[in-house]
Coordinates of N, CA and C in Angstrom, one line a residue:
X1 N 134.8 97.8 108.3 CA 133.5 98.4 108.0 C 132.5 97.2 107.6
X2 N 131.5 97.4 108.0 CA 130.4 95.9 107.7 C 130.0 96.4 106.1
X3 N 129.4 95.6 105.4 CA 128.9 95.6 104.4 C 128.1 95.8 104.3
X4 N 126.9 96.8 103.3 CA 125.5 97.5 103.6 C 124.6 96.7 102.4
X5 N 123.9 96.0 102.1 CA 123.0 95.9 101.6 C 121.4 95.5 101.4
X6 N 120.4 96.2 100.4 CA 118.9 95.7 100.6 C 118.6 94.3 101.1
X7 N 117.6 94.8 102.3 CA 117.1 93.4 103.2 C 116.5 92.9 102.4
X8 N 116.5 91.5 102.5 CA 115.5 90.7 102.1 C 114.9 89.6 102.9
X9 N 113.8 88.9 102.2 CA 113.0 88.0 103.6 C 113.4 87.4 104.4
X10 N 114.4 86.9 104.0 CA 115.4 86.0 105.3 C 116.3 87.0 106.4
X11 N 116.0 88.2 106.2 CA 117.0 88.9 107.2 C 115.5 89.4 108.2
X12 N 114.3 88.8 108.1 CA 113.6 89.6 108.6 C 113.4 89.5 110.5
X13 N 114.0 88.1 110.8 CA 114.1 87.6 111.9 C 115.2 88.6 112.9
X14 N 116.5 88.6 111.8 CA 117.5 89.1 112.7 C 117.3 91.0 112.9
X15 N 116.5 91.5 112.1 CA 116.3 92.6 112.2 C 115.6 92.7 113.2
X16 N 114.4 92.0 113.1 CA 113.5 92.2 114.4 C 114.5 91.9 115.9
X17 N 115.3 91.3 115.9 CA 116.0 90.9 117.1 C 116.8 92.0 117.2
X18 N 116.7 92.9 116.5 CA 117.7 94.5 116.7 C 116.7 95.2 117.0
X19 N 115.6 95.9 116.4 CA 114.9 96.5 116.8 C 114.0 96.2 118.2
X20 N 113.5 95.1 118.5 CA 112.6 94.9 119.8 C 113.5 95.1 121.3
X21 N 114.6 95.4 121.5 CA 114.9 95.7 123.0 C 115.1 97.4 122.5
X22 N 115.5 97.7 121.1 CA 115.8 99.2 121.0 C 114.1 99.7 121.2
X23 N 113.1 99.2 120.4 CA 111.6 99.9 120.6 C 111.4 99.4 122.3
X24 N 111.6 98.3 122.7 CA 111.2 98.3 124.0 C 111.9 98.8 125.1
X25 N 112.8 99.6 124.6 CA 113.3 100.6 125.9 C 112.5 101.6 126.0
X26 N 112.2 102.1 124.7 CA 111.6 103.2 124.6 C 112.5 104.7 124.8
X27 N 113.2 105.0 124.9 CA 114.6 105.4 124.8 C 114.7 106.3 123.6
X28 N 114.8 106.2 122.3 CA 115.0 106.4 121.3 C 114.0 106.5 120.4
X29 N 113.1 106.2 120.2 CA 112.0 106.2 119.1 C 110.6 106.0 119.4
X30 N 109.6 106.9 119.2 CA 108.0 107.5 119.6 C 107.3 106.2 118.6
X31 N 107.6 104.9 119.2 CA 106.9 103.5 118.8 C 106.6 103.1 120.5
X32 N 105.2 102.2 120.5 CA 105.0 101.3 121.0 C 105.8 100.5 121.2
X33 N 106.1 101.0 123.2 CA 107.6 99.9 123.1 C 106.9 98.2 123.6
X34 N 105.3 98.1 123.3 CA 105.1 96.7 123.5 C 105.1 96.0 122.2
X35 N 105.5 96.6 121.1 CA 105.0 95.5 119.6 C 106.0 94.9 120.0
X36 N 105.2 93.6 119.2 CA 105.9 92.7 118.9 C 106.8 92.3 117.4
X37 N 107.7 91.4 117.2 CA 108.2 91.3 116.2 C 107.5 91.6 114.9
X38 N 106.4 91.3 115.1 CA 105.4 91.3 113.7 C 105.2 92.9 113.1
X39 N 104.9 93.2 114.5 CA 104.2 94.9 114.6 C 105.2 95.5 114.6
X40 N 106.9 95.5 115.1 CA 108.0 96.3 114.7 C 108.6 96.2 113.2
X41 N 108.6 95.0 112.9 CA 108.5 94.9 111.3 C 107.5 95.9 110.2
X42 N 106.1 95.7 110.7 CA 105.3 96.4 109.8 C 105.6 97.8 110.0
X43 N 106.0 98.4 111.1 CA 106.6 99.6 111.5 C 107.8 99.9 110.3
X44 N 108.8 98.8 110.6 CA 110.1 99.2 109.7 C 110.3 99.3 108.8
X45 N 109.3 98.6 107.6 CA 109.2 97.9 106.5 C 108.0 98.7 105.5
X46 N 107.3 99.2 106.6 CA 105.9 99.9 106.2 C 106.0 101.5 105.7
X47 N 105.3 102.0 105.4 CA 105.2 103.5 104.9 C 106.0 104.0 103.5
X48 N 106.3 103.2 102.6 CA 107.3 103.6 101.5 C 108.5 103.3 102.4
X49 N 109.3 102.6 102.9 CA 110.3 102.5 103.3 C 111.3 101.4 102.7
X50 N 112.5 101.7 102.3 CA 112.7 100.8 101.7 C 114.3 100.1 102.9
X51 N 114.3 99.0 103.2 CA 115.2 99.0 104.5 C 116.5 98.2 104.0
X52 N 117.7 98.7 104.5 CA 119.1 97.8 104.1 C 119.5 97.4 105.4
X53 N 120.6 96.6 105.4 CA 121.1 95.6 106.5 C 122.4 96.1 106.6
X54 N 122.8 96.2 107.1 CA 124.7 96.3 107.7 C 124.9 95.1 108.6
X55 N 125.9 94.3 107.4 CA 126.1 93.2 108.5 C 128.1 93.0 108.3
X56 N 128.6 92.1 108.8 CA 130.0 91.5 109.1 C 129.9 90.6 108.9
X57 N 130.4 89.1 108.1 CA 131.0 87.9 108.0 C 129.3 87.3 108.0
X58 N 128.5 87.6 107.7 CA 127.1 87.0 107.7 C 126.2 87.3 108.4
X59 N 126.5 88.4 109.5 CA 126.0 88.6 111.2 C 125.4 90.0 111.1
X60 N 124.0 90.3 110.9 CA 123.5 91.4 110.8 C 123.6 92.2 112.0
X61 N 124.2 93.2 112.0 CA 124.5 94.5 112.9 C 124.2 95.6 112.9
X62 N 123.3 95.9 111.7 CA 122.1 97.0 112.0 C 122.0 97.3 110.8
X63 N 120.5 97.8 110.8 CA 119.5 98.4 109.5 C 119.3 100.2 109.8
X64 N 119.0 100.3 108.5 CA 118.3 101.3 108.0 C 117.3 101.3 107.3
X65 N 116.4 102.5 106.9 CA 115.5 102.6 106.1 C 115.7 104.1 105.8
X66 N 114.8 103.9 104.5 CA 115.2 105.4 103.7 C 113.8 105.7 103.0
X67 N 113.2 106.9 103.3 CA 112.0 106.7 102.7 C 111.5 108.7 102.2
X68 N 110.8 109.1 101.3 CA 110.5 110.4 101.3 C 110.1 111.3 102.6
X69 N 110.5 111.9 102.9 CA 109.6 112.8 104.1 C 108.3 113.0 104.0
X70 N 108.0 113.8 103.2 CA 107.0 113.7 102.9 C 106.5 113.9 101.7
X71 N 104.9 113.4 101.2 CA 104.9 113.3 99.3 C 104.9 114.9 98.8
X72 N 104.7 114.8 97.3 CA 104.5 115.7 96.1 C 105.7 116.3 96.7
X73 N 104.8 118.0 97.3 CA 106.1 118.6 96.9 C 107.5 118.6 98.3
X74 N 107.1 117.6 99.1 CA 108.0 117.2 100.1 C 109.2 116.5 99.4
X75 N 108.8 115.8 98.5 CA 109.2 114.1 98.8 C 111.0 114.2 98.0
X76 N 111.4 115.5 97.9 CA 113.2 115.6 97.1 C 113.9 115.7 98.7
X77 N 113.1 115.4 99.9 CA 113.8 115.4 101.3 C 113.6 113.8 101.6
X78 N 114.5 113.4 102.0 CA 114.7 111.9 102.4 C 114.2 111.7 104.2
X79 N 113.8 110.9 104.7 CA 114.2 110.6 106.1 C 114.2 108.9 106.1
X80 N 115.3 109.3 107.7 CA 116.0 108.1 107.8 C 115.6 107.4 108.9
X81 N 116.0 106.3 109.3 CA 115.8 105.4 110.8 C 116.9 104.6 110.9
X82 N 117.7 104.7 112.0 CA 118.7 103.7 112.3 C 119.1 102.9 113.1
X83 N 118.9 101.7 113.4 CA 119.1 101.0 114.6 C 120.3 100.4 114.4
X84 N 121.2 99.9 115.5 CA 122.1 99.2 115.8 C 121.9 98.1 116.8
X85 N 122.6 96.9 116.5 CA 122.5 95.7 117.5 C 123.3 96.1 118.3
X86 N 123.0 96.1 119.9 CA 123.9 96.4 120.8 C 125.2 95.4 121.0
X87 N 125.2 94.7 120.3 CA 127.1 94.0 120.5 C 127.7 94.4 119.4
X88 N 127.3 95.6 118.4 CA 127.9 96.1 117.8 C 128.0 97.7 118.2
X89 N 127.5 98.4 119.2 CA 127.4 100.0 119.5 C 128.6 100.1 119.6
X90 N 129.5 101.3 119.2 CA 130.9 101.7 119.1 C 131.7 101.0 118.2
X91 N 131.1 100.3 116.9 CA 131.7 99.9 115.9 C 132.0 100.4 114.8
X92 N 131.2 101.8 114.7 CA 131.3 102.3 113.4 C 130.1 101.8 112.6
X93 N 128.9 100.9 112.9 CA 127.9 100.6 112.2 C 127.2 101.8 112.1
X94 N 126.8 102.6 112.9 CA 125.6 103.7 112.9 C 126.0 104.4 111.7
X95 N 127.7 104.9 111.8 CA 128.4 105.7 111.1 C 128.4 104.9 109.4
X96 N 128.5 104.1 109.3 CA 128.5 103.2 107.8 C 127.1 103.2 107.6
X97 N 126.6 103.3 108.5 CA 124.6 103.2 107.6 C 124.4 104.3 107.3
X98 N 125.2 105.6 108.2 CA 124.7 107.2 107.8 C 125.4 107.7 106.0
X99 N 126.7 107.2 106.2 CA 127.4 107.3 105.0 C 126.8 106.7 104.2
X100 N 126.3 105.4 104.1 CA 125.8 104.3 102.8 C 124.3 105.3 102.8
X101 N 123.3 106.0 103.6 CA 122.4 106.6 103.3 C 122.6 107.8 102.6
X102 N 123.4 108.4 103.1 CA 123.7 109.4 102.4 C 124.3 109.6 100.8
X103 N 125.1 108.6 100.6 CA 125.2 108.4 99.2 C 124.0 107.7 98.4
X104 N 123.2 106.9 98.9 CA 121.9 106.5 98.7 C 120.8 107.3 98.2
X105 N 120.9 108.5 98.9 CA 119.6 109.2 99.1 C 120.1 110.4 97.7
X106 N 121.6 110.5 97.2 CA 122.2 111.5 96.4 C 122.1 110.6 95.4
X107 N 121.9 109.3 95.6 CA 122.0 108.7 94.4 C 120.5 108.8 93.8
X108 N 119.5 108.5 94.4 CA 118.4 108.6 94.3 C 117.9 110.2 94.0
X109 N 118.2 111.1 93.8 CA 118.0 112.3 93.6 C 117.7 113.2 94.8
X110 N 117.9 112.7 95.9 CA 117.2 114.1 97.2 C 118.3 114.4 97.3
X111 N 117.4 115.6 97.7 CA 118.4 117.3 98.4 C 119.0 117.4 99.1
X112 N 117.7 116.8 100.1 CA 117.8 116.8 101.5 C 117.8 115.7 102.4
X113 N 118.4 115.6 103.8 CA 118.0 114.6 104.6 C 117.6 115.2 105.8
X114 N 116.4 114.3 106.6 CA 115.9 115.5 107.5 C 115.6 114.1 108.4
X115 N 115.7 114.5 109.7 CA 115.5 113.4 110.8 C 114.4 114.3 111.6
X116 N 113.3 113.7 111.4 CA 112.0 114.6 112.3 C 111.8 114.7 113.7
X117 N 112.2 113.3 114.6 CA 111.9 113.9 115.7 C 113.1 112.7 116.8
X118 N 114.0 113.3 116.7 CA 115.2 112.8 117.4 C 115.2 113.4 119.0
X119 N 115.3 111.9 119.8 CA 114.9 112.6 121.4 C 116.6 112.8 121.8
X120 N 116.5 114.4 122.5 CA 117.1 114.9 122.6 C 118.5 114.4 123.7
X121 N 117.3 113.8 124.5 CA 118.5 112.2 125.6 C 119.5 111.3 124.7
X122 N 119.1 111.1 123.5 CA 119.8 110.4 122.6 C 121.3 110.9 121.9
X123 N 121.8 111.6 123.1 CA 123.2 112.2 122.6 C 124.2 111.4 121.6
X124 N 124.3 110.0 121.8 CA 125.2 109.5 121.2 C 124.9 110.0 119.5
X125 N 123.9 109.8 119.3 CA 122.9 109.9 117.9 C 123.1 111.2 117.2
X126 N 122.7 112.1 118.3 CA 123.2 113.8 117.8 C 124.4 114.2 117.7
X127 N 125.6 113.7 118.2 CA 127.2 113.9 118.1 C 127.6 113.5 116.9
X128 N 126.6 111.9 116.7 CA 127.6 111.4 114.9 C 126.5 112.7 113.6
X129 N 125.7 112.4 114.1 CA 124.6 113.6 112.7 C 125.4 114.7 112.7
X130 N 125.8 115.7 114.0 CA 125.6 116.7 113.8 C 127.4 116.8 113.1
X131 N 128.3 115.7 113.7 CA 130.0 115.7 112.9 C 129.6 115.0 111.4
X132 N 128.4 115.1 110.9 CA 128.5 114.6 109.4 C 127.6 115.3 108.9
X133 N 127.5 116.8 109.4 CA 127.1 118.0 108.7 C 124.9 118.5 109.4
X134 N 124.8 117.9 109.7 CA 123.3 117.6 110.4 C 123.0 119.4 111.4
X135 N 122.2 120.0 110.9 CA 122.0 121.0 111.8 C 120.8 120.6 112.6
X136 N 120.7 121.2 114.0 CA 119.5 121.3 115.0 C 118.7 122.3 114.2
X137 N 117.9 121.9 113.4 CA 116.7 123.7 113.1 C 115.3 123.1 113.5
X138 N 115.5 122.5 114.8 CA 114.1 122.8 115.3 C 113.8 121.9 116.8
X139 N 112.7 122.3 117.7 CA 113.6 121.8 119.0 C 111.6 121.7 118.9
X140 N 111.5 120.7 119.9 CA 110.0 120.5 120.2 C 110.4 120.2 121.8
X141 N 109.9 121.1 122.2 CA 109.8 121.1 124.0 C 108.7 120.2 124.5
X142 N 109.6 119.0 125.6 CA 108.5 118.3 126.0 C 108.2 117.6 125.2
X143 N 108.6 117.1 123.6 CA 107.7 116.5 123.0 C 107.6 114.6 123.4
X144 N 108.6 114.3 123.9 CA 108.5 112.7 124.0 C 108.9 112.4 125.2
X145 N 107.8 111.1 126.2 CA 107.9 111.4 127.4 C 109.1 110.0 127.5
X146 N 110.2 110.0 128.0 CA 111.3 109.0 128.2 C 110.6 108.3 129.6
X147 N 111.0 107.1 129.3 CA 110.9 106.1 130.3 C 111.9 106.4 131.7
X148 N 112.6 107.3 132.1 CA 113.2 107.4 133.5 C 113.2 108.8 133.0
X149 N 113.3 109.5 132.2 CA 113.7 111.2 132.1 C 112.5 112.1 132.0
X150 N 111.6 111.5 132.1 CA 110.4 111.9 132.3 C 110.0 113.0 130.3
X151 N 109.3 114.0 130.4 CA 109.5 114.3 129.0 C 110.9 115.3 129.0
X152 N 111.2 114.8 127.8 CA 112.2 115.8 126.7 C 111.9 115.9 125.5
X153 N 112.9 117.0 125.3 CA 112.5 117.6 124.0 C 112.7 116.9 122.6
X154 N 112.2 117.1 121.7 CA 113.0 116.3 120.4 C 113.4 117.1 119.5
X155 N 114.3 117.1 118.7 CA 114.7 117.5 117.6 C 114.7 117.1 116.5
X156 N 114.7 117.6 115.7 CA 114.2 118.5 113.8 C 116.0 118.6 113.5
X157 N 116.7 117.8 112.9 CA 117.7 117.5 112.3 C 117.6 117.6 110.9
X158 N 118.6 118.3 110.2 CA 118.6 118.8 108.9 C 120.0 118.5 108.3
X159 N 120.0 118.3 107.0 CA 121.3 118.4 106.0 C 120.7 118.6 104.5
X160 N 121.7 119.5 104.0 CA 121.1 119.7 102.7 C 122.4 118.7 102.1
X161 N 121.8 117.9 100.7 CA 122.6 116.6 100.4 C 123.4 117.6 98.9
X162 N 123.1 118.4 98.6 CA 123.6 119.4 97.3 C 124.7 119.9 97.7
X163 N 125.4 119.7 98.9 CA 126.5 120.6 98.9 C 127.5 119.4 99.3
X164 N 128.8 119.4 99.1 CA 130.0 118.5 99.5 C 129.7 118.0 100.7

């Protein structure tokens, strides 16, 4: 299992080298798949978000970020973002960032964890959420138009963090 901890400035290069072919597929997440390193950063890094690293032997292999959903009377629901370096997919990274968030976000006091708008093409994503407790309660038809699948729907992913 890689070791999870808060990014800091020097991890900011290798993160961006994770994130820019994941935003520029466009595939997975309702970003501008032309930013550049600068502009995927201020994306990652931006909005209250506070982002950790999962790396191996020195070698960053994917982040997260963890940030309120939304404020006042939102903000006891967490949301999350996860990318993985593709010479790490099927390592169990995605899975160690979900777990290290999850105790994260109980550590920090939320309830809940809620993933807003997960494209529905993104099966691999929805198989690990939904085997670590994650319900579908909400489906947005058509909402994101995929680069070969033309539009699909996205999903409204839920977990309440108060129970086992």
């Amino acid at each position: 299992m890689p070791d999870i901890r808060p990014a800091g400035p020097g991890d900011r290069d290798a993160i961006a080298d994770i994130l820019l072919p994941v935003f520029g597929a466009g595939e997975t997440y309702a970003v501008d798949p032309g930013l550049d390193a600068a502009g995927a950063l201020d994306y990652w890094f931006g909005g209250g978000r506070r982002v950790f690293v999962a790396e191996r032997s020195g070698t960053i292999l994917g982040t997260y970020y963890i940030r309120p959903n939304q404020p006042g009377g939102g903000a006891h629901v967490c949301n999350c973002g996860y990318v993985t370096a593709a010479r790490a997919t099927g390592r169990g990274v995605a899975r160690a960032m979900l777990d290290h968030s999850i105790a994260r976000a109980r550590t920090e006091g939320y309830r809940a964890m809620q993933f807003n708008f997960v494209i529905a093409s993104n099966l691999r994503a929805i198989e690990t959420w939904q085997r670590n407790g994650f319900d579908i309660v909400g489906r947005l038809p058509g909402a994101y138009r995929h680069p070969s699948l033309g539009y699909v729907d996205a999903l409204v992913m839920f977990r309440d963090l108060t129970e086992a």
